[in-house]
Structure formats: structure tokens, C-alpha cells
XYZ file of C-alpha atoms in Angstrom:
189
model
C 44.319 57.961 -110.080
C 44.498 59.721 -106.804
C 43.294 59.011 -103.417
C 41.465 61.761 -101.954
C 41.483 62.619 -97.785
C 38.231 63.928 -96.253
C 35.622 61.421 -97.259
C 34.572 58.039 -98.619
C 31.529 57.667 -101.591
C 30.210 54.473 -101.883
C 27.974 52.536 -104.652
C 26.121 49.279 -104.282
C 23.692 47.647 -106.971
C 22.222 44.924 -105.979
C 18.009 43.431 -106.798
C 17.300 46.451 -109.144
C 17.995 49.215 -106.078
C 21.466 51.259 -106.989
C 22.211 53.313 -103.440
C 24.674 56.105 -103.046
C 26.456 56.992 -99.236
C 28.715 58.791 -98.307
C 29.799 60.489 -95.233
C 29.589 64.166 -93.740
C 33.157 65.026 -92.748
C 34.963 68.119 -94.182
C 38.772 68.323 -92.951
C 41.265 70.589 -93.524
C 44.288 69.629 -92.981
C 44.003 67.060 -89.566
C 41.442 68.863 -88.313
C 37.315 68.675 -89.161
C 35.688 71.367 -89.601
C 32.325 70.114 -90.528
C 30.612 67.006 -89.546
C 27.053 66.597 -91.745
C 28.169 67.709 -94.984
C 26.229 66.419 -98.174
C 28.675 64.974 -100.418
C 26.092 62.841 -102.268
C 22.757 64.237 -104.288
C 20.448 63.029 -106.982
C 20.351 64.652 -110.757
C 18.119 64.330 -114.093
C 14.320 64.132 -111.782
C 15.750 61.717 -109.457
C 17.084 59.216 -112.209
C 20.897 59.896 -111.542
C 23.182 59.730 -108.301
C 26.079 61.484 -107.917
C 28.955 61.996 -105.231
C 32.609 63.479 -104.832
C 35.639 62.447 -103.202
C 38.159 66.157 -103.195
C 37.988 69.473 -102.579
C 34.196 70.422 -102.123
C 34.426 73.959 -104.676
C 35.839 71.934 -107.471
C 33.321 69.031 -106.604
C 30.649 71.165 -106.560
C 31.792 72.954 -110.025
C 31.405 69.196 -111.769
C 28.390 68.254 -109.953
C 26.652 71.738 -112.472
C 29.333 70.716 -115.421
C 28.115 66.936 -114.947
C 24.067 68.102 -114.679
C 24.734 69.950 -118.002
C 26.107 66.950 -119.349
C 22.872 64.741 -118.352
C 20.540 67.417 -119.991
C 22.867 68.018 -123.263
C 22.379 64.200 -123.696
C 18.814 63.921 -122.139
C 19.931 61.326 -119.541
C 22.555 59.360 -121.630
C 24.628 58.820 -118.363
C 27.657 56.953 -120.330
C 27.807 59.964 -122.756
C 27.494 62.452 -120.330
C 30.278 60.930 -118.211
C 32.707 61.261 -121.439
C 31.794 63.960 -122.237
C 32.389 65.665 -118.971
C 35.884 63.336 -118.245
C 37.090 65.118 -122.045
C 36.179 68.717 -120.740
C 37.625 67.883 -117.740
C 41.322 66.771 -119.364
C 41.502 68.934 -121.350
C 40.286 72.508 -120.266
C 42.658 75.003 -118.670
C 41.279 75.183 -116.096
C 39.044 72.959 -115.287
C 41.999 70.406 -115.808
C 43.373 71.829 -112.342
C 40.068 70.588 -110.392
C 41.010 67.600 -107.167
C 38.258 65.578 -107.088
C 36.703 62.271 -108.434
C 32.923 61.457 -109.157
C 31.229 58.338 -108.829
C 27.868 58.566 -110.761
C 25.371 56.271 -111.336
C 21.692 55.244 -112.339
C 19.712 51.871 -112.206
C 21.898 50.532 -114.689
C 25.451 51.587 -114.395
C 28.035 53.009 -111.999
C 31.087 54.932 -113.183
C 33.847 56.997 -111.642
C 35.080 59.882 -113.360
C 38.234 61.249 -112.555
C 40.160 64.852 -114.352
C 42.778 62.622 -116.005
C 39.973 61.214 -118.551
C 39.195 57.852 -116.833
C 35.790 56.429 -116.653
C 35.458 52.934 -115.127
C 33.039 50.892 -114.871
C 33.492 48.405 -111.180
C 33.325 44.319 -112.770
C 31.147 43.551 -109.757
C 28.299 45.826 -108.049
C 30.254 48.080 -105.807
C 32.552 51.095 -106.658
C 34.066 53.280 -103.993
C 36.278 56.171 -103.903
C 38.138 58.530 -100.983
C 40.222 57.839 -98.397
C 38.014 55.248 -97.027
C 37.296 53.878 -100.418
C 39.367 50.734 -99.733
C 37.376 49.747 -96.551
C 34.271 50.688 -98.151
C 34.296 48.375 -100.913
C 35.670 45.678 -99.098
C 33.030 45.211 -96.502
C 30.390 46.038 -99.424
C 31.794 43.560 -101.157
C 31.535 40.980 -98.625
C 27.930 42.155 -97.645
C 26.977 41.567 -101.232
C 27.916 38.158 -101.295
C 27.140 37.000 -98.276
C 24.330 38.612 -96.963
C 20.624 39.092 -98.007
C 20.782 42.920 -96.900
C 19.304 45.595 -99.543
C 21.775 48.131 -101.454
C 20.782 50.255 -99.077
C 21.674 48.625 -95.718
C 24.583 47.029 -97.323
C 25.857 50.877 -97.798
C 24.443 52.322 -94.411
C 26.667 49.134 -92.808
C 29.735 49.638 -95.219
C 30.479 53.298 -94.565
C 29.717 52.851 -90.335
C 32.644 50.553 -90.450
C 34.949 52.959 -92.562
C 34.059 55.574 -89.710
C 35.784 53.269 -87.378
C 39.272 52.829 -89.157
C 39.141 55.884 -91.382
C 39.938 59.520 -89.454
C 38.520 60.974 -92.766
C 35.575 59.300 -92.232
C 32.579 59.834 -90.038
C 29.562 58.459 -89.123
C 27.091 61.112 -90.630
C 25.902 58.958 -93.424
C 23.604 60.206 -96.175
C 22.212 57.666 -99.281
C 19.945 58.576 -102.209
C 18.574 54.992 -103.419
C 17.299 55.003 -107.707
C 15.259 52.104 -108.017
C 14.800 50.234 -111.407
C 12.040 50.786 -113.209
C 9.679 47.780 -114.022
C 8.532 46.745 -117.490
C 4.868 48.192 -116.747
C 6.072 51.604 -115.523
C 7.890 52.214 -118.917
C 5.000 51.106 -120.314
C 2.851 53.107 -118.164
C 5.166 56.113 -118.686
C 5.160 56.094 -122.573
């Protein structure tokens, strides 16, 4: 699976919270262009995160292929995410897309790349892009050795990518899905 220059996408879960970051660069080359791009956004009424690591056409092309997913399969995240990883691999042209995914709701956090892979991280951080590395390695530590929320552990995270990754900045955006509690679903049905 490919790296991918011009951004870093990270994913904590931690205490029921699942928060999604990434930063705002767009380069081209060794140059940026754009500084508070949105590389991140939220899907299925808020229920779904999803961000891209990769050119930002062809990640914007599987953010609507990966929304059509979640309604085909009325929110089925794991489905949707094969579903979308088969397209992916296997259409003409879709199979010429440079990008990777990293989607997620309160329970699980995949990335999907256009070779067919879906994984699923062991512990409760996933990270992709060039800063990917970094990212999940100070996560990582923050989880376990901090009492900071998903949220501030991802905030944290991607500031210190922006200081050792020149892919990286320090425009950070998050979108936080927070577990639903027993009496909500009940409420809700």
C-alpha cells in the first residue's frame, strides 16, 4: 500500500468518542498551494467520518462512490467499505484513482485503499499520508498514557506531524461521532 505526499488523516477511538483530523495542506509538487483545505467530512446524518490521503479529484470521486455505498447498505459501514474497495479494484477506471480512505463510525475504523484492502488498526488509532507514521505514533502514546479525549489526543497528534512533516500543516480540522447510549437507541426506536 502506498504512501501518499500532501497530507496526514488521523483516527482515534477512545471512551465512546471516534475523532477524525487531518490537516489543510494541498502541494503540488514541493510547493503548497493551499493551506486550509478540508480533507476530512462527516457522511450518513453525521453517523460516519471520512478522510483521504491522494490526489484531492480522485478523493473526492470516492468520498460520492463511498456515500452511495453507506445509503445502498443503509449505514452498514463494513459492507459499504467492501463494497466500494471491490469497485474500486476492479473498475477501469476507477482502478487508476491515488488515494486511500480512512472511514469510520462509533464502532469501527477502516482504511480503504484501490488495491482491495480494508484494515481494521488492532489498537484505537489508524493513520494514513505522509505524516501517517508520526501521527499514529504520538496518538498512540497519547492513548496510553494520557487521560486526553479522542479529540485532543488528535488536535495534539497532527500539531506535532506539522513540525517534522513538510506535507503537513498546522490547519487542523476534526469531526468527532460520539457513541450512542443504550437510552438514545431506545429513545430513537
Amino acid at each position: 500500500m502506498s504512501q501518499f505526499h500532501g497530507t496526514t488523516i488521523l483516527c482515534v477511538k477512545k471512551k465512546g468518542r471516534v475523532a477524525l483530523g487531518g490537516d489543510g495542506q494541498v502541494t503540488m509538487g514541493s510547493t503548497a498551494v493551499k493551506h486550509n483545505a478540508k480533507k476530512i467530512r462527516k457522511m450518513h446524518g453525521g453517523k460516519v467520518c471520512a478522510g483521504f490521503a491522494g490526489s484531492t479529484a480522485d478523493a473526492m470521486t470516492l468520498f460520492d462512490k463511498f456515500e452511495g455505498k453507506l445509503e445502498e447498505f443503509r449505514g452498514n459501514l463494513e459492507r459499504a467499505a467492501v463494497e466500494l474497495a471491490k469497485e474500486w479494484r476492479t473498475d477501469r477506471i476507477l482502478r487508476r484513482l491515488e488515494a486511500l480512505l480512512i472511514v469510520a463510525n462509533s464502532k469501527t475504523m477502516l482504511i480503504i485503499s484501490g488495491s482491495g484492502d480494508i484494515i481494521e488498526p488492532d489498537e484505537s488509532v489508524i493513520a494514513i499520508g505522509s505524516g501517517g507514521p508520526f501521527a499514529q505514533a504520538a496518538a498512540l502514546a497519547l492513548v496510553r498514557h494520557s487521560e486526553l479525549s479522542a479529540s485532543e489526543i488528535v488536535m495534539h497528534s497532527l500539531e506535532i506531524v506539522a513540525g517534522i512533516c513538510i506535507y503537513t500543516n498546522n490547519h487542523i480540522s476534526i469531526e468527532e461521532i460520539i457513541e450512542e447510549t443504550e437510552e438514545e437507541k431506545t429513545t430513537r426506536k
